[in-house]
PDB file of C-alpha atoms in Angstrom:
ATOM      1  CA  MET A 777     319.579 -15.271 156.461  1.00  0.00           C
ATOM      2  CA  ASP A 778     320.268 -18.979 156.072  1.00  0.00           C
ATOM      3  CA  TYR A 779     317.543 -21.437 157.097  1.00  0.00           C
ATOM      4  CA  GLU A 780     317.102 -25.173 157.450  1.00  0.00           C
ATOM      5  CA  ILE A 781     313.569 -26.556 157.407  1.00  0.00           C
ATOM      6  CA  VAL A 782     312.480 -29.841 158.959  1.00  0.00           C
ATOM      7  CA  ASN A 783     309.053 -31.140 159.930  1.00  0.00           C
ATOM      8  CA  VAL A 784     310.016 -32.178 163.475  1.00  0.00           C
ATOM      9  CA  LEU A 785     313.267 -31.679 165.391  1.00  0.00           C
ATOM     10  CA  ARG A 786     314.521 -35.176 166.212  1.00  0.00           C
ATOM     11  CA  PRO A 787     317.890 -34.835 167.990  1.00  0.00           C
ATOM     12  CA  ASP A 788     318.624 -38.577 167.749  1.00  0.00           C
ATOM     13  CA  ASN A 789     318.167 -38.601 163.969  1.00  0.00           C
ATOM     14  CA  GLU A 790     321.439 -38.955 162.045  1.00  0.00           C
ATOM     15  CA  ASN A 791     320.257 -36.390 159.516  1.00  0.00           C
ATOM     16  CA  TRP A 792     319.886 -33.782 162.258  1.00  0.00           C
ATOM     17  CA  THR A 793     323.648 -33.955 162.826  1.00  0.00           C
ATOM     18  CA  LYS A 794     324.201 -32.894 159.207  1.00  0.00           C
ATOM     19  CA  GLN A 795     321.605 -30.149 159.350  1.00  0.00           C
ATOM     20  CA  LEU A 796     323.067 -28.890 162.609  1.00  0.00           C
ATOM     21  CA  ALA A 797     326.530 -28.687 161.019  1.00  0.00           C
ATOM     22  CA  ARG A 798     325.147 -26.593 158.148  1.00  0.00           C
ATOM     23  CA  LEU A 799     323.315 -24.332 160.599  1.00  0.00           C
ATOM     24  CA  LYS A 800     326.410 -23.756 162.721  1.00  0.00           C
ATOM     25  CA  GLU A 801     328.578 -23.144 159.665  1.00  0.00           C
ATOM     26  CA  LYS A 802     326.281 -20.369 158.444  1.00  0.00           C
ATOM     27  CA  ASP A 803     324.883 -19.216 161.801  1.00  0.00           C
ATOM     28  CA  GLY A 804     321.490 -20.104 160.369  1.00  0.00           C
ATOM     29  CA  LYS A 805     318.009 -20.469 161.799  1.00  0.00           C
ATOM     30  CA  LEU A 806     316.063 -23.727 162.023  1.00  0.00           C
ATOM     31  CA  ILE A 807     312.381 -23.723 161.064  1.00  0.00           C
ATOM     32  CA  THR A 808     310.256 -26.663 162.201  1.00  0.00           C
ATOM     33  CA  LEU A 809     306.770 -27.194 160.840  1.00  0.00           C
ATOM     34  CA  ALA A 810     304.744 -29.656 162.904  1.00  0.00           C
ATOM     35  CA  PRO A 811     303.183 -28.768 166.260  1.00  0.00           C
ATOM     36  CA  ASP A 812     305.382 -30.052 169.068  1.00  0.00           C
ATOM     37  CA  PRO A 813     304.747 -29.405 172.795  1.00  0.00           C
ATOM     38  CA  LEU A 814     308.411 -30.269 173.481  1.00  0.00           C
ATOM     39  CA  PHE A 815     309.778 -28.073 170.696  1.00  0.00           C
ATOM     40  CA  GLN A 816     311.024 -25.119 172.714  1.00  0.00           C
ATOM     41  CA  PHE A 817     312.573 -27.365 175.376  1.00  0.00           C
ATOM     42  CA  LYS A 818     314.339 -29.432 172.687  1.00  0.00           C
ATOM     43  CA  SER A 819     315.577 -26.276 170.981  1.00  0.00           C
ATOM     44  CA  GLN A 820     317.109 -25.021 174.227  1.00  0.00           C
ATOM     45  CA  GLN A 821     318.933 -28.335 174.534  1.00  0.00           C
ATOM     46  CA  ASN A 822     320.071 -28.639 170.902  1.00  0.00           C
ATOM     47  CA  TYR A 823     320.046 -25.393 168.916  1.00  0.00           C
ATOM     48  CA  PRO A 824     318.451 -22.215 170.297  1.00  0.00           C
ATOM     49  CA  ASN A 825     318.143 -20.260 167.028  1.00  0.00           C
ATOM     50  CA  VAL A 826     314.859 -21.829 166.017  1.00  0.00           C
ATOM     51  CA  LEU A 827     311.332 -21.036 164.970  1.00  0.00           C
ATOM     52  CA  ASN A 828     308.331 -23.359 164.956  1.00  0.00           C
ATOM     53  CA  ILE A 829     305.482 -22.438 162.608  1.00  0.00           C
ATOM     54  CA  VAL A 830     302.699 -23.252 165.096  1.00  0.00           C
ATOM     55  CA  ASP A 831     304.429 -21.407 167.947  1.00  0.00           C
ATOM     56  CA  TYR A 832     305.122 -18.516 165.556  1.00  0.00           C
ATOM     57  CA  VAL A 833     301.424 -18.164 164.748  1.00  0.00           C
ATOM     58  CA  THR A 834     300.206 -18.604 168.326  1.00  0.00           C
ATOM     59  CA  GLU A 835     303.035 -16.368 169.620  1.00  0.00           C
ATOM     60  CA  ARG A 836     303.627 -18.701 172.532  1.00  0.00           C
ATOM     61  CA  THR A 837     306.852 -18.410 174.517  1.00  0.00           C
ATOM     62  CA  TYR A 838     308.847 -20.794 176.695  1.00  0.00           C
ATOM     63  CA  ASP A 839     309.589 -20.220 180.383  1.00  0.00           C
ATOM     64  CA  PRO A 840     312.503 -22.472 181.453  1.00  0.00           C
ATOM     65  CA  THR A 841     311.791 -21.696 185.122  1.00  0.00           C
ATOM     66  CA  SER A 842     308.201 -22.962 184.963  1.00  0.00           C
ATOM     67  CA  SER A 843     306.674 -26.454 185.101  1.00  0.00           C
ATOM     68  CA  LEU A 844     303.403 -28.209 185.965  1.00  0.00           C
ATOM     69  CA  PHE A 845     303.433 -31.077 188.457  1.00  0.00           C
ATOM     70  CA  PHE A 846     300.807 -33.745 187.942  1.00  0.00           C
ATOM     71  CA  ASP A 847     299.074 -33.032 191.267  1.00  0.00           C
ATOM     72  CA  LYS A 848     298.604 -29.381 190.257  1.00  0.00           C
ATOM     73  CA  VAL A 849     296.965 -29.953 186.870  1.00  0.00           C
ATOM     74  CA  PRO A 850     293.735 -27.960 186.376  1.00  0.00           C
ATOM     75  CA  THR A 851     290.767 -30.318 186.253  1.00  0.00           C
ATOM     76  CA  VAL A 852     287.135 -30.778 187.251  1.00  0.00           C
ATOM     77  CA  ASP A 853     286.115 -29.321 190.616  1.00  0.00           C
ATOM     78  CA  GLY A 854     286.041 -32.033 193.254  1.00  0.00           C
ATOM     79  CA  ALA A 855     288.133 -34.486 191.224  1.00  0.00           C
ATOM     80  CA  GLU A 856     291.058 -36.331 192.815  1.00  0.00           C
ATOM     81  CA  ILE A 857     294.318 -37.459 191.250  1.00  0.00           C
ATOM     82  CA  PHE A 858     295.593 -40.977 192.006  1.00  0.00           C
ATOM     83  CA  VAL A 859     298.854 -42.719 191.154  1.00  0.00           C
ATOM     84  CA  ASN A 860     297.977 -46.354 190.450  1.00  0.00           C
ATOM     85  CA  ASN A 861     300.106 -49.375 191.370  1.00  0.00           C
ATOM     86  CA  ASP A 862     301.203 -49.765 187.741  1.00  0.00           C
ATOM     87  CA  GLY A 863     302.426 -46.162 187.615  1.00  0.00           C
ATOM     88  CA  THR A 864     299.519 -44.797 185.580  1.00  0.00           C
ATOM     89  CA  ILE A 865     297.743 -41.700 186.886  1.00  0.00           C
ATOM     90  CA  SER A 866     293.955 -41.449 187.062  1.00  0.00           C
ATOM     91  CA  ILE A 867     291.693 -38.486 187.671  1.00  0.00           C
ATOM     92  CA  ILE A 868     288.589 -39.651 189.517  1.00  0.00           C
ATOM     93  CA  CYS A 869     285.367 -37.770 190.225  1.00  0.00           C
ATOM     94  CA  ASP A 870     282.386 -39.213 192.107  1.00  0.00           C
ATOM     95  CA  GLY A 871     283.954 -42.652 191.969  1.00  0.00           C
ATOM     96  CA  GLU A 872     284.388 -42.654 188.178  1.00  0.00           C
ATOM     97  CA  THR A 873     287.619 -42.370 186.217  1.00  0.00           C
ATOM     98  CA  ILE A 874     287.099 -39.281 184.094  1.00  0.00           C
ATOM     99  CA  ALA A 875     290.639 -38.885 182.763  1.00  0.00           C
ATOM    100  CA  MET A 876     294.089 -40.441 182.486  1.00  0.00           C
ATOM    101  CA  LEU A 877     297.200 -38.310 182.934  1.00  0.00           C
ATOM    102  CA  ARG A 878     300.642 -38.900 181.448  1.00  0.00           C
ATOM    103  CA  THR A 879     303.912 -37.295 182.499  1.00  0.00           C
ATOM    104  CA  TYR A 880     306.931 -36.508 180.381  1.00  0.00           C
ATOM    105  CA  PRO A 881     309.390 -39.426 180.141  1.00  0.00           C
ATOM    106  CA  GLY A 882     312.265 -39.119 182.559  1.00  0.00           C
ATOM    107  CA  THR A 883     310.406 -36.696 184.837  1.00  0.00           C
ATOM    108  CA  ARG A 884     307.684 -38.847 186.459  1.00  0.00           C
ATOM    109  CA  ARG A 885     306.033 -35.653 187.630  1.00  0.00           C
ATOM    110  CA  LEU A 886     305.701 -33.069 184.838  1.00  0.00           C
ATOM    111  CA  VAL A 887     302.382 -33.161 182.988  1.00  0.00           C
ATOM    112  CA  ARG A 888     302.530 -34.197 179.330  1.00  0.00           C
ATOM    113  CA  ASP A 889     298.833 -34.636 178.580  1.00  0.00           C
ATOM    114  CA  VAL A 890     295.461 -35.406 180.123  1.00  0.00           C
ATOM    115  CA  LYS A 891     292.985 -37.617 178.256  1.00  0.00           C
ATOM    116  CA  TYR A 892     289.367 -37.040 179.269  1.00  0.00           C
ATOM    117  CA  LEU A 893     287.006 -39.968 178.751  1.00  0.00           C
ATOM    118  CA  ASN A 894     283.389 -40.422 177.793  1.00  0.00           C
ATOM    119  CA  SER A 895     281.225 -42.686 179.931  1.00  0.00           C
ATOM    120  CA  ASP A 896     281.781 -45.552 177.477  1.00  0.00           C
ATOM    121  CA  GLY A 897     285.564 -45.260 177.809  1.00  0.00           C
ATOM    122  CA  THR A 898     286.180 -43.574 174.453  1.00  0.00           C
ATOM    123  CA  THR A 899     288.238 -40.391 174.301  1.00  0.00           C
ATOM    124  CA  ASP A 900     286.368 -37.119 174.667  1.00  0.00           C
ATOM    125  CA  TYR A 901     289.305 -34.723 174.360  1.00  0.00           C
ATOM    126  CA  LEU A 902     293.015 -34.526 175.132  1.00  0.00           C
ATOM    127  CA  GLU A 903     294.829 -31.605 176.720  1.00  0.00           C
ATOM    128  CA  GLU A 904     298.518 -31.293 175.795  1.00  0.00           C
ATOM    129  CA  TYR A 905     300.940 -29.320 177.933  1.00  0.00           C
ATOM    130  CA  ALA A 906     304.291 -27.875 176.911  1.00  0.00           C
ATOM    131  CA  PHE A 907     307.335 -28.717 179.023  1.00  0.00           C
ATOM    132  CA  ASP A 908     306.988 -25.418 180.896  1.00  0.00           C
ATOM    133  CA  GLY A 909     303.479 -26.373 182.010  1.00  0.00           C
ATOM    134  CA  LYS A 910     301.531 -24.045 179.729  1.00  0.00           C
ATOM    135  CA  LEU A 911     298.486 -25.443 177.961  1.00  0.00           C
ATOM    136  CA  PHE A 912     299.618 -26.252 174.425  1.00  0.00           C
ATOM    137  CA  SER A 913     296.533 -27.667 172.733  1.00  0.00           C
ATOM    138  CA  GLN A 914     293.190 -29.398 173.086  1.00  0.00           C
ATOM    139  CA  ILE A 915     292.437 -32.295 170.737  1.00  0.00           C
ATOM    140  CA  TYR A 916     288.750 -33.107 170.297  1.00  0.00           C
ATOM    141  CA  TYR A 917     287.488 -36.575 169.377  1.00  0.00           C
ATOM    142  CA  PHE A 918     284.319 -38.224 168.124  1.00  0.00           C
ATOM    143  CA  GLU A 919     284.145 -42.013 168.229  1.00  0.00           C
ATOM    144  CA  ASN A 920     287.876 -42.040 169.056  1.00  0.00           C
ATOM    145  CA  LYS A 921     288.737 -40.114 165.879  1.00  0.00           C
ATOM    146  CA  VAL A 922     290.336 -36.665 165.946  1.00  0.00           C
ATOM    147  CA  GLN A 923     287.961 -33.922 164.805  1.00  0.00           C
ATOM    148  CA  GLN A 924     289.778 -30.718 165.721  1.00  0.00           C
ATOM    149  CA  ILE A 925     292.956 -29.446 167.377  1.00  0.00           C
ATOM    150  CA  ALA A 926     292.946 -26.034 169.042  1.00  0.00           C
ATOM    151  CA  PHE A 927     296.325 -24.436 169.792  1.00  0.00           C
ATOM    152  CA  TYR A 928     296.719 -21.916 172.601  1.00  0.00           C
ATOM    153  CA  ASN A 929     298.790 -18.792 173.182  1.00  0.00           C
ATOM    154  CA  ASP A 930     300.426 -17.876 176.504  1.00  0.00           C
ATOM    155  CA  ASP A 931     297.138 -16.426 177.767  1.00  0.00           C
ATOM    156  CA  GLN A 932     295.400 -19.777 177.175  1.00  0.00           C
ATOM    157  CA  ASN A 933     293.324 -18.363 174.337  1.00  0.00           C
ATOM    158  CA  VAL A 934     292.918 -20.329 171.096  1.00  0.00           C
ATOM    159  CA  ARG A 935     294.892 -18.789 168.218  1.00  0.00           C
ATOM    160  CA  LEU A 936     295.012 -21.619 165.673  1.00  0.00           C
ATOM    161  CA  ARG A 937     292.729 -24.520 164.744  1.00  0.00           C
ATOM    162  CA  PHE A 938     293.206 -27.656 162.627  1.00  0.00           C
ATOM    163  CA  TYR A 939     290.023 -29.351 161.378  1.00  0.00           C
ATOM    164  CA  PHE A 940     289.892 -33.010 160.372  1.00  0.00           C
ATOM    165  CA  TYR A 941     287.745 -35.028 157.994  1.00  0.00           C
ATOM    166  CA  ASP A 942     288.266 -38.771 157.528  1.00  0.00           C
ATOM    167  CA  GLY A 943     291.603 -38.596 159.315  1.00  0.00           C
ATOM    168  CA  SER A 944     293.062 -35.756 157.240  1.00  0.00           C
ATOM    169  CA  ILE A 945     293.316 -32.033 157.914  1.00  0.00           C
ATOM    170  CA  ASN A 946     290.865 -30.326 155.566  1.00  0.00           C
ATOM    171  CA  ALA A 947     290.985 -26.805 156.986  1.00  0.00           C
ATOM    172  CA  VAL A 948     293.264 -24.586 159.070  1.00  0.00           C
ATOM    173  CA  THR A 949     292.146 -21.307 160.618  1.00  0.00           C
ATOM    174  CA  ILE A 950     293.981 -18.524 162.412  1.00  0.00           C
ATOM    175  CA  VAL A 951     291.544 -16.873 164.795  1.00  0.00           C
ATOM    176  CA  ASN A 952     291.478 -13.721 166.871  1.00  0.00           C
ATOM    177  CA  PRO A 953     292.422 -14.881 170.387  1.00  0.00           C
ATOM    178  CA  ILE A 954     289.793 -12.664 172.025  1.00  0.00           C
ATOM    179  CA  THR A 955     286.793 -12.741 169.684  1.00  0.00           C
ATOM    180  CA  GLN A 956     287.610 -16.116 168.056  1.00  0.00           C
ATOM    181  CA  LYS A 957     286.670 -14.665 164.678  1.00  0.00           C
ATOM    182  CA  VAL A 958     288.520 -16.244 161.755  1.00  0.00           C
ATOM    183  CA  GLU A 959     291.312 -13.992 160.479  1.00  0.00           C
ATOM    184  CA  ARG A 960     292.767 -16.350 157.868  1.00  0.00           C
ATOM    185  CA  LYS A 961     291.716 -19.708 156.453  1.00  0.00           C
ATOM    186  CA  PHE A 962     293.709 -22.376 154.571  1.00  0.00           C
ATOM    187  CA  ASP A 963     292.370 -25.379 152.697  1.00  0.00           C
ATOM    188  CA  ASN A 964     294.951 -27.826 154.045  1.00  0.00           C
ATOM    189  CA  LEU A 965     298.126 -28.126 156.088  1.00  0.00           C
ATOM    190  CA  ASN A 966     300.468 -27.832 153.083  1.00  0.00           C
ATOM    191  CA  GLN A 967     298.890 -24.521 152.114  1.00  0.00           C
ATOM    192  CA  PHE A 968     299.169 -23.253 155.685  1.00  0.00           C
ATOM    193  CA  PHE A 969     302.851 -24.154 155.961  1.00  0.00           C
ATOM    194  CA  ALA A 970     303.651 -22.757 152.504  1.00  0.00           C
ATOM    195  CA  GLU A 971     301.942 -19.417 153.179  1.00  0.00           C
ATOM    196  CA  ILE A 972     303.549 -18.879 156.582  1.00  0.00           C
ATOM    197  CA  VAL A 973     307.025 -20.021 155.493  1.00  0.00           C
ATOM    198  CA  GLY A 974     306.682 -17.778 152.425  1.00  0.00           C
ATOM    199  CA  GLU A 975     306.064 -14.809 154.725  1.00  0.00           C
ATOM    200  CA  ILE A 976     309.063 -15.564 156.941  1.00  0.00           C
ATOM    201  CA  VAL A 977     311.671 -16.398 154.297  1.00  0.00           C
ATOM    202  CA  LYS A 978     312.749 -13.445 152.133  1.00  0.00           C
ATOM    203  CA  PRO A 979     313.999 -13.456 148.500  1.00  0.00           C
ATOM    204  CA  ASN A 980     317.643 -12.924 149.516  1.00  0.00           C
ATOM    205  CA  ASP A 981     317.601 -15.824 151.976  1.00  0.00           C
ATOM    206  CA  GLN A 982     318.903 -19.349 151.457  1.00  0.00           C
ATOM    207  CA  VAL A 983     317.052 -22.464 152.608  1.00  0.00           C
ATOM    208  CA  GLY A 984     318.148 -26.065 152.989  1.00  0.00           C
ATOM    209  CA  ILE A 985     315.914 -29.142 153.334  1.00  0.00           C
ATOM    210  CA  SER A 986     316.714 -32.848 153.543  1.00  0.00           C
ATOM    211  CA  TYR A 987     313.386 -34.490 152.721  1.00  0.00           C
ATOM    212  CA  MET A 988     310.970 -34.386 149.783  1.00  0.00           C
ATOM    213  CA  GLY A 989     307.779 -34.487 151.849  1.00  0.00           C
ATOM    214  CA  VAL A 990     306.114 -31.683 153.758  1.00  0.00           C
ATOM    215  CA  GLU A 991     309.395 -29.749 153.829  1.00  0.00           C
ATOM    216  CA  LEU A 992     309.422 -29.567 150.028  1.00  0.00           C
ATOM    217  CA  ASN A 993     305.794 -28.440 149.950  1.00  0.00           C
ATOM    218  CA  ALA A 994     306.585 -25.733 152.506  1.00  0.00           C
ATOM    219  CA  LEU A 995     308.887 -24.024 149.981  1.00  0.00           C
ATOM    220  CA  ALA A 996     306.117 -23.500 147.430  1.00  0.00           C
ATOM    221  CA  LYS A 997     305.634 -19.765 148.134  1.00  0.00           C
ATOM    222  CA  THR A 998     309.267 -18.836 148.727  1.00  0.00           C
ATOM    223  CA  LYS A 999     311.438 -16.755 146.374  1.00  0.00           C
ATOM    224  CA  SER A1000     314.689 -17.651 148.133  1.00  0.00           C
ATOM    225  CA  LYS A1001     317.537 -19.822 146.899  1.00  0.00           C
ATOM    226  CA  ASN A1002     316.603 -23.322 148.035  1.00  0.00           C
ATOM    227  CA  SER A1003     318.714 -26.476 148.189  1.00  0.00           C
ATOM    228  CA  LEU A1004     317.755 -30.104 148.747  1.00  0.00           C
ATOM    229  CA  TYR A1005     320.434 -32.111 150.587  1.00  0.00           C
ATOM    230  CA  LEU A1006     319.173 -35.563 149.706  1.00  0.00           C
ATOM    231  CA  ASP A1007     320.005 -38.106 152.365  1.00  0.00           C
ATOM    232  CA  GLU A1008     318.323 -40.965 150.500  1.00  0.00           C
ATOM    233  CA  SER A1009     318.771 -42.642 147.156  1.00  0.00           C
ATOM    234  CA  VAL A1010     317.838 -40.782 143.989  1.00  0.00           C
ATOM    235  CA  PHE A1011     316.253 -44.008 142.733  1.00  0.00           C
ATOM    236  CA  ASP A1012     313.071 -45.791 143.779  1.00  0.00           C
ATOM    237  CA  ASP A1013     312.573 -49.540 144.234  1.00  0.00           C
ATOM    238  CA  THR A1014     312.269 -50.024 140.465  1.00  0.00           C
ATOM    239  CA  ASN A1015     315.563 -48.162 139.883  1.00  0.00           C
ATOM    240  CA  ASN A1016     313.793 -45.173 138.339  1.00  0.00           C
ATOM    241  CA  ILE A1017     314.424 -41.600 139.419  1.00  0.00           C
ATOM    242  CA  LYS A1018     311.981 -40.665 142.160  1.00  0.00           C
ATOM    243  CA  GLY A1019     308.987 -38.683 140.992  1.00  0.00           C
ATOM    244  CA  ASN A1020     309.612 -35.598 143.133  1.00  0.00           C
ATOM    245  CA  LEU A1021     313.159 -35.347 141.780  1.00  0.00           C
ATOM    246  CA  GLU A1022     311.938 -35.536 138.200  1.00  0.00           C
ATOM    247  CA  ALA A1023     309.454 -32.784 139.017  1.00  0.00           C
ATOM    248  CA  ILE A1024     312.281 -30.658 140.426  1.00  0.00           C
ATOM    249  CA  MET A1025     314.465 -31.273 137.378  1.00  0.00           C
ATOM    250  CA  ASP A1026     311.820 -30.311 134.818  1.00  0.00           C
ATOM    251  CA  ASN A1027     310.651 -27.353 136.958  1.00  0.00           C
ATOM    252  CA  ARG A1028     307.188 -28.702 137.702  1.00  0.00           C
ATOM    253  CA  VAL A1029     308.448 -28.066 141.225  1.00  0.00           C
ATOM    254  CA  SER A1030     310.308 -24.799 140.751  1.00  0.00           C
ATOM    255  CA  SER A1031     311.064 -24.017 144.383  1.00  0.00           C
ATOM    256  CA  VAL A1032     314.355 -25.996 144.513  1.00  0.00           C
ATOM    257  CA  ASP A1033     317.436 -24.569 142.796  1.00  0.00           C
ATOM    258  CA  LYS A1034     320.035 -27.177 143.726  1.00  0.00           C
ATOM    259  CA  VAL A1035     319.950 -30.874 144.662  1.00  0.00           C
ATOM    260  CA  TYR A1036     322.924 -32.362 146.500  1.00  0.00           C
ATOM    261  CA  ILE A1037     323.227 -36.137 146.112  1.00  0.00           C
ATOM    262  CA  SER A1038     325.746 -38.889 146.846  1.00  0.00           C
ATOM    263  CA  GLU A1039     328.771 -39.304 144.593  1.00  0.00           C
ATOM    264  CA  GLU A1040     327.537 -42.782 143.651  1.00  0.00           C
ATOM    265  CA  ASP A1041     324.114 -41.549 142.544  1.00  0.00           C
ATOM    266  CA  TYR A1042     325.699 -38.643 140.695  1.00  0.00           C
ATOM    267  CA  ALA A1043     327.830 -41.083 138.663  1.00  0.00           C
ATOM    268  CA  LYS A1044     324.786 -43.228 137.858  1.00  0.00           C
ATOM    269  CA  LEU A1045     322.854 -40.216 136.621  1.00  0.00           C
ATOM    270  CA  LEU A1046     325.768 -39.227 134.387  1.00  0.00           C
ATOM    271  CA  GLU A1047     325.759 -42.712 132.895  1.00  0.00           C
ATOM    272  CA  ASN A1048     322.036 -42.379 132.186  1.00  0.00           C
ATOM    273  CA  LYS A1049     322.611 -39.019 130.457  1.00  0.00           C
ATOM    274  CA  VAL A1050     320.182 -37.261 132.793  1.00  0.00           C
ATOM    275  CA  ASP A1051     319.887 -33.463 132.796  1.00  0.00           C
ATOM    276  CA  MET A1052     322.384 -32.559 135.535  1.00  0.00           C
ATOM    277  CA  HIS A1053     322.043 -28.782 135.736  1.00  0.00           C
ATOM    278  CA  LYS A1054     320.576 -28.840 139.274  1.00  0.00           C
ATOM    279  CA  TYR A1055     322.625 -31.739 140.674  1.00  0.00           C
ATOM    280  CA  SER A1056     325.804 -31.469 142.748  1.00  0.00           C
ATOM    281  CA  VAL A1057     327.729 -33.984 144.846  1.00  0.00           C
ATOM    282  CA  LEU A1058     326.899 -33.999 148.548  1.00  0.00           C
ATOM    283  CA  LYS A1059     329.956 -33.385 150.721  1.00  0.00           C
ATOM    284  CA  LYS A1060     330.695 -36.176 153.169  1.00  0.00           C
TER     285      LYS A1060
END
């Protein structure tokens, strides 16, 4: 199997056009990493042979015939939903605004998320809904800072949790959807992605990435043949080779077998007498 890995599917991104061409050429599968309530809708519109790591773990599915209109959103008993003059949507209970509702752009009606408020106006928690109207996640806040994200399966049971400390994810747990007992725990998001990707991708597979961020880290546990199609300069602002590339070249990062770069950068590296055994010219 041939794979391409990207953090988030962004159809308007120029790089996606290149990844899509590679996928179609090899009849490959796209793996996306980050949680995305719109993921399965976007995949139906752009490239259906896809897998998202969060959806893979939660085992959620997409129903193209389903949706959730804003006036049908589950909320507090006795609450009423109002469309304000400025187009915003409030949920009001006993005369107080308890939540603000947003719809998906271009729909005006389909629920995107509902932000529940504390009495002082700060955010209590946020409910995210997928495009088919299923509950996607709940994001919990304290003093307007994210503390935890709980991701739901199709039965609206929590299957996955991200925990935050000082703005960063410091733990990830996969839990039993019925008992909520922890089945697996990861120290950070990179470890979570690497372990799950490593289970999906097999030694005989081939993987392509275009970025040296979370996508590169996600390859850490793979045994496949992996290629980096670099869509940026090899050199940093000081005209030195970027640190991640040096790590790939000297095998401190051993998960990348081949790096495809521009013809111009390839020529510059030759002039600098750099070890070229992993470099190839990127086809235009």
